[in-house]
Tab-separated table of C-alpha atoms in Angstrom:
chain	number	residue	atom	x	y	z
A	153	LYS	CA	130.958	-91.203	42.529
A	154	TRP	CA	132.082	-93.940	45.034
A	155	SER	CA	133.952	-93.087	48.173
A	156	TYR	CA	135.978	-95.983	48.103
A	157	GLY	CA	137.223	-94.641	44.623
A	158	THR	CA	135.684	-91.522	43.136
A	159	ILE	CA	138.332	-91.445	40.122
A	160	THR	CA	139.328	-95.218	39.927
A	161	PRO	CA	140.854	-96.119	36.808
A	162	GLN	CA	139.261	-98.746	34.618
A	163	ALA	CA	140.266	-102.273	35.731
A	164	THR	CA	140.512	-105.593	33.844
A	165	ARG	CA	138.422	-108.396	34.124
A	166	ALA	CA	141.528	-110.275	35.560
A	167	GLU	CA	142.092	-107.474	38.417
A	168	TYR	CA	138.314	-107.541	39.064
A	169	ASP	CA	138.209	-111.483	39.459
A	170	ARG	CA	141.312	-111.228	41.873
A	171	CYS	CA	139.299	-109.005	44.322
A	172	LYS	CA	138.378	-110.316	47.864
A	173	ILE	CA	135.479	-108.184	47.695
A	174	ARG	CA	133.265	-107.858	44.419
A	175	LEU	CA	129.985	-106.141	43.923
A	176	SER	CA	127.896	-105.905	40.652
A	177	LEU	CA	125.898	-102.793	39.943
A	178	ARG	CA	123.108	-103.031	37.196
A	179	VAL	CA	120.327	-100.636	35.775
A	180	GLY	CA	116.755	-102.026	35.118
A	181	ASN	CA	113.052	-102.589	35.793
A	182	ASP	CA	112.851	-106.171	37.030
A	183	LEU	CA	112.788	-104.868	40.936
A	184	GLY	CA	110.016	-106.695	42.245
A	185	PRO	CA	110.178	-109.405	44.925
A	186	PRO	CA	109.418	-112.875	43.872
A	187	GLU	CA	105.812	-114.080	44.348
A	188	GLY	CA	105.156	-115.945	47.719
A	189	GLU	CA	104.635	-115.348	51.321
A	190	PRO	CA	104.217	-111.783	52.555
A	191	LEU	CA	107.300	-109.428	53.164
A	192	GLY	CA	108.145	-107.686	56.091
A	193	LYS	CA	108.273	-104.017	55.584
A	194	TYR	CA	110.753	-101.405	57.209
A	195	HIS	CA	110.210	-97.647	56.173
A	196	TYR	CA	110.542	-98.165	52.497
A	197	PHE	CA	112.373	-101.604	52.561
A	198	ASN	CA	110.809	-104.731	52.251
A	199	GLY	CA	112.518	-108.412	52.877
A	200	ARG	CA	111.928	-111.888	54.255
A	201	PRO	CA	113.531	-113.029	57.305
A	202	GLY	CA	116.626	-115.391	56.295
A	203	ASN	CA	116.612	-114.038	52.716
A	204	ASP	CA	119.772	-112.362	51.520
A	205	ALA	CA	117.792	-109.702	49.476
A	206	ILE	CA	116.245	-106.478	50.307
A	207	TYR	CA	113.871	-104.181	48.336
A	208	TYR	CA	113.208	-100.555	48.287
A	209	SER	CA	110.767	-98.306	46.636
A	210	ARG	CA	109.358	-94.830	47.496
A	211	PRO	CA	107.101	-92.647	45.772
A	212	PHE	CA	108.898	-89.741	43.521
A	213	MET	CA	107.643	-86.985	41.146
A	214	PHE	CA	104.964	-87.299	38.766
A	215	GLY	CA	103.929	-90.767	39.768
A	216	SER	CA	107.284	-92.213	39.077
A	217	LYS	CA	108.967	-94.226	41.877
A	218	LEU	CA	112.563	-94.653	43.228
A	219	ARG	CA	113.562	-98.641	43.321
A	220	PHE	CA	116.651	-100.716	44.043
A	221	LYS	CA	116.922	-104.286	45.201
A	222	ALA	CA	120.056	-105.985	46.776
A	223	GLU	CA	120.387	-109.561	46.243
A	224	GLY	CA	122.894	-112.453	46.991
A	225	LEU	CA	124.282	-110.435	50.061
A	226	LEU	CA	125.511	-113.620	51.525
A	227	SER	CA	127.048	-114.550	48.077
A	228	PRO	CA	130.502	-113.842	46.896
A	229	GLU	CA	129.140	-111.311	44.495
A	230	PRO	CA	125.726	-109.672	45.546
A	231	GLU	CA	124.159	-107.890	42.815
A	232	ILE	CA	122.434	-104.433	43.051
A	233	THR	CA	119.968	-103.274	40.614
A	234	PHE	CA	118.354	-99.761	40.815
A	235	ASN	CA	115.849	-98.390	38.357
A	236	LYS	CA	116.571	-95.585	35.553
A	237	THR	CA	114.999	-92.922	37.649
A	238	TYR	CA	117.148	-93.583	40.757
A	239	MET	CA	120.179	-93.569	38.749
A	240	ARG	CA	119.206	-90.216	36.843
A	241	PHE	CA	118.222	-88.237	39.842
A	242	VAL	CA	119.750	-89.525	43.115
A	243	THR	CA	123.482	-88.442	42.503
A	244	HIS	CA	124.355	-87.111	46.069
A	245	ARG	CA	122.787	-87.804	49.572
A	246	PHE	CA	119.506	-85.801	50.104
A	247	MET	CA	118.234	-86.410	53.414
A	248	ASN	CA	117.537	-89.879	53.983
A	249	VAL	CA	117.714	-90.902	50.244
A	250	HIS	CA	121.431	-92.133	49.122
A	251	SER	CA	123.124	-92.124	45.919
A	252	ALA	CA	124.075	-95.530	44.495
A	253	GLY	CA	127.761	-94.941	45.421
A	254	PHE	CA	126.762	-94.444	49.076
A	255	ILE	CA	124.887	-97.908	48.998
A	256	LEU	CA	127.656	-99.659	47.321
A	257	THR	CA	130.222	-98.211	50.068
A	258	ASP	CA	127.796	-99.419	53.163
A	259	LEU	CA	127.556	-102.992	51.120
A	260	ALA	CA	131.255	-103.048	50.511
A	261	SER	CA	131.896	-102.231	54.079
A	262	LEU	CA	129.526	-104.823	55.589
A	263	LEU	CA	131.295	-107.427	52.983
A	264	LEU	CA	134.743	-106.427	54.409
A	265	LEU	CA	133.631	-107.020	57.775
A	266	HIS	CA	132.491	-110.309	57.307
A	267	GLN	CA	136.092	-111.140	55.771
A	268	GLY	CA	137.817	-109.735	58.819
A	269	TYR	CA	138.700	-106.347	57.151
A	270	ALA	CA	137.700	-102.940	58.314
A	271	PRO	CA	137.608	-99.401	56.534
A	272	ILE	CA	138.965	-96.775	58.608
A	273	HIS	CA	138.870	-92.694	58.237
A	274	CYS	CA	142.829	-91.922	58.236
A	275	SER	CA	145.532	-91.203	56.215
A	276	ALA	CA	148.623	-93.168	55.796
A	277	PHE	CA	152.346	-93.289	54.804
A	278	GLN	CA	155.584	-94.985	54.992
A	279	TYR	CA	158.857	-93.095	56.078
A	280	GLN	CA	162.188	-95.114	56.011
A	281	ASP	CA	161.236	-98.029	58.276
A	282	ALA	CA	157.939	-96.470	60.077
A	283	THR	CA	154.446	-96.980	58.657
A	284	VAL	CA	152.507	-94.179	60.126
A	285	VAL	CA	148.654	-94.185	60.158
A	286	VAL	CA	147.377	-90.679	60.773
A	287	ALA	CA	144.121	-90.350	62.621
A	288	ALA	CA	142.090	-86.993	62.773
A	289	PRO	CA	138.528	-85.526	62.818
A	290	PRO	CA	137.648	-84.036	59.311
A	291	ASN	CA	139.485	-80.903	58.236
A	292	THR	CA	142.270	-81.315	61.270
A	293	GLY	CA	145.198	-81.991	58.674
A	294	LYS	CA	145.372	-85.680	58.178
A	295	THR	CA	145.524	-85.444	54.559
A	296	LEU	CA	147.935	-82.648	54.503
A	297	THR	CA	150.347	-84.195	56.891
A	298	THR	CA	150.755	-87.147	54.736
A	299	MET	CA	150.863	-85.115	51.347
A	300	MET	CA	153.601	-83.125	53.031
A	301	ALA	CA	155.329	-86.147	54.017
A	302	CYS	CA	154.976	-87.547	50.329
A	303	MET	CA	155.633	-84.480	48.341
A	304	ASP	CA	158.294	-82.670	50.403
A	305	HIS	CA	159.925	-85.439	52.253
A	306	GLY	CA	160.064	-88.593	49.789
A	307	ALA	CA	157.706	-90.826	52.072
A	308	LYS	CA	155.591	-93.662	50.486
A	309	PHE	CA	152.209	-93.117	49.861
A	310	LEU	CA	149.194	-95.379	51.260
A	311	ALA	CA	146.139	-93.335	51.947
A	312	GLU	CA	145.058	-89.853	52.147
A	313	ASP	CA	141.516	-90.277	53.562
A	314	LEU	CA	140.386	-93.663	53.659
A	315	ALA	CA	142.338	-97.165	54.201
A	316	ILE	CA	141.237	-100.807	54.762
A	317	THR	CA	142.950	-102.812	57.726
A	318	ASP	CA	142.906	-106.284	58.962
A	319	GLY	CA	144.294	-104.836	62.627
A	320	SER	CA	147.965	-104.735	61.526
A	321	THR	CA	148.134	-104.308	58.079
A	322	ILE	CA	147.034	-101.346	56.263
A	323	TYR	CA	145.846	-101.618	52.724
A	324	SER	CA	145.760	-98.429	50.504
A	325	VAL	CA	142.511	-96.922	49.048
A	326	PRO	CA	144.245	-94.311	46.558
A	327	TRP	CA	141.767	-93.017	44.560
A	328	THR	CA	139.458	-91.091	47.244
A	329	SER	CA	141.157	-87.641	46.358
A	330	THR	CA	139.708	-85.739	48.857
A	331	PHE	CA	142.948	-83.286	49.172
A	332	ARG	CA	141.932	-79.908	46.666
A	333	PHE	CA	143.955	-76.985	48.256
A	334	TYR	CA	147.792	-77.897	48.387
A	335	SER	CA	150.779	-76.591	47.119
A	336	LYS	CA	150.507	-74.356	43.811
A	337	ILE	CA	146.686	-75.012	43.669
A	338	ASP	CA	146.281	-73.537	47.085
A	339	ALA	CA	148.267	-70.022	45.618
A	340	SER	CA	145.251	-69.068	43.307
A	341	TRP	CA	142.877	-66.844	44.225
A	342	ARG	CA	140.269	-69.000	42.973
A	343	SER	CA	141.036	-71.836	45.299
A	344	ARG	CA	141.379	-69.782	48.317
A	345	LEU	CA	137.906	-68.120	47.545
A	346	GLY	CA	136.604	-71.583	46.926
A	347	GLY	CA	138.200	-72.858	50.257
A	348	LYS	CA	136.470	-69.858	52.167
A	349	ILE	CA	133.042	-70.415	50.492
A	350	GLN	CA	133.068	-74.160	51.354
A	351	SER	CA	133.881	-73.566	54.779
A	352	VAL	CA	130.925	-71.306	55.519
A	353	PHE	CA	128.533	-73.457	53.163
A	354	PRO	CA	129.940	-76.944	53.154
A	355	PRO	CA	127.426	-78.473	50.665
A	356	ILE	CA	128.993	-76.550	47.882
A	357	GLU	CA	131.416	-79.422	47.771
A	358	LEU	CA	128.924	-81.250	46.353
A	359	LEU	CA	128.988	-79.175	43.083
A	360	PRO	CA	131.278	-80.152	40.262
A	361	LEU	CA	133.265	-76.798	40.333
A	362	ARG	CA	136.423	-78.331	39.718
A	363	LYS	CA	137.854	-81.794	38.173
A	364	GLN	CA	139.036	-83.934	40.868
A	365	GLN	CA	142.831	-84.968	40.324
A	366	PRO	CA	144.255	-88.453	41.001
A	367	ILE	CA	146.869	-89.363	43.660
A	368	THR	CA	149.200	-89.824	40.463
A	369	GLU	CA	149.011	-86.282	39.630
A	370	TYR	CA	150.825	-85.642	43.250
A	371	VAL	CA	152.728	-88.720	43.818
A	372	ARG	CA	154.759	-91.031	41.653
A	373	LYS	CA	153.576	-94.548	40.904
A	374	GLU	CA	156.854	-95.793	42.267
A	375	ASN	CA	156.122	-93.999	45.595
A	376	MET	CA	152.932	-95.703	46.125
A	377	LEU	CA	152.476	-98.593	48.168
A	378	SER	CA	149.366	-101.333	48.006
A	379	SER	CA	149.924	-102.381	51.587
A	380	ALA	CA	152.338	-102.121	54.799
A	381	SER	CA	152.219	-103.164	58.382
A	382	ALA	CA	151.443	-100.451	60.535
A	383	THR	CA	154.008	-99.449	62.970
A	384	HIS	CA	152.878	-95.953	64.447
A	385	LEU	CA	149.830	-94.165	65.139
A	386	VAL	CA	149.306	-90.583	65.044
A	387	ILE	CA	146.232	-88.647	66.245
A	388	LEU	CA	145.770	-84.918	65.415
A	389	GLU	CA	144.018	-82.409	67.380
A	390	ARG	CA	143.411	-78.996	67.177
A	391	GLY	CA	145.070	-76.587	69.770
A	392	GLU	CA	148.383	-75.826	71.086
A	393	GLU	CA	151.281	-77.303	69.063
A	394	GLY	CA	153.130	-80.143	70.785
A	395	VAL	CA	153.679	-84.000	70.682
A	396	VAL	CA	152.258	-85.956	73.497
A	397	PRO	CA	153.235	-90.030	73.548
A	398	ILE	CA	150.285	-92.236	73.339
A	399	ASP	CA	149.966	-94.788	75.780
A	400	THR	CA	150.669	-98.227	74.009
A	401	GLU	CA	147.845	-100.096	75.331
A	402	LEU	CA	145.577	-97.149	74.289
A	403	ALA	CA	147.146	-97.140	70.746
A	404	ASP	CA	146.846	-101.029	70.435
């Protein structure tokens, strides 16, 4: 349940070793800081200035605690350890308590920024010689635009909700799978009813009412790209239909 890949297929060790960003998640009980000088405290976090480790602990029900530690944050492969209580009960964000996947996402973003990359909220596709990046607020149509381009017009798929960029190249993040009401799926009364309920009460999306489908259910693997140099930027807005050119300096 990680936003960089909620339904990511299992990878081999060789594929993992080729990754520029690697994170190790463990479950255990050895979550206390080493003995020594007093720790600084910020809310439920503890740590020492200049040390690349942070510790989290807060009371939970029946005398238990939610705990995790993140160590080696400046190393090539940071390690995050959660206790069993945290992993069992914190499956989604609730107020200011975040799931393991949410925390991994933040750490991965930090590590990407350290290496000159940035995750961006967008969709992207390649059509003929153009690689189009589509930016828009949520529920404005960027996912639908890209899926229509790929499914109906033969465009190459790059991303539907999240991508990574170094400023000129778009790197695919294909396993986010946020699209749910498209094509024949949207035609069923159950899907339409689910969409209306979700529009009124968005938290319903957190309930496992439907199994998410991977992008390969909609786009053939040969029509998926791992990266491409961006050539066009499209910004979607709600309102009257029309196309307004973006100033090149602003787009850059």
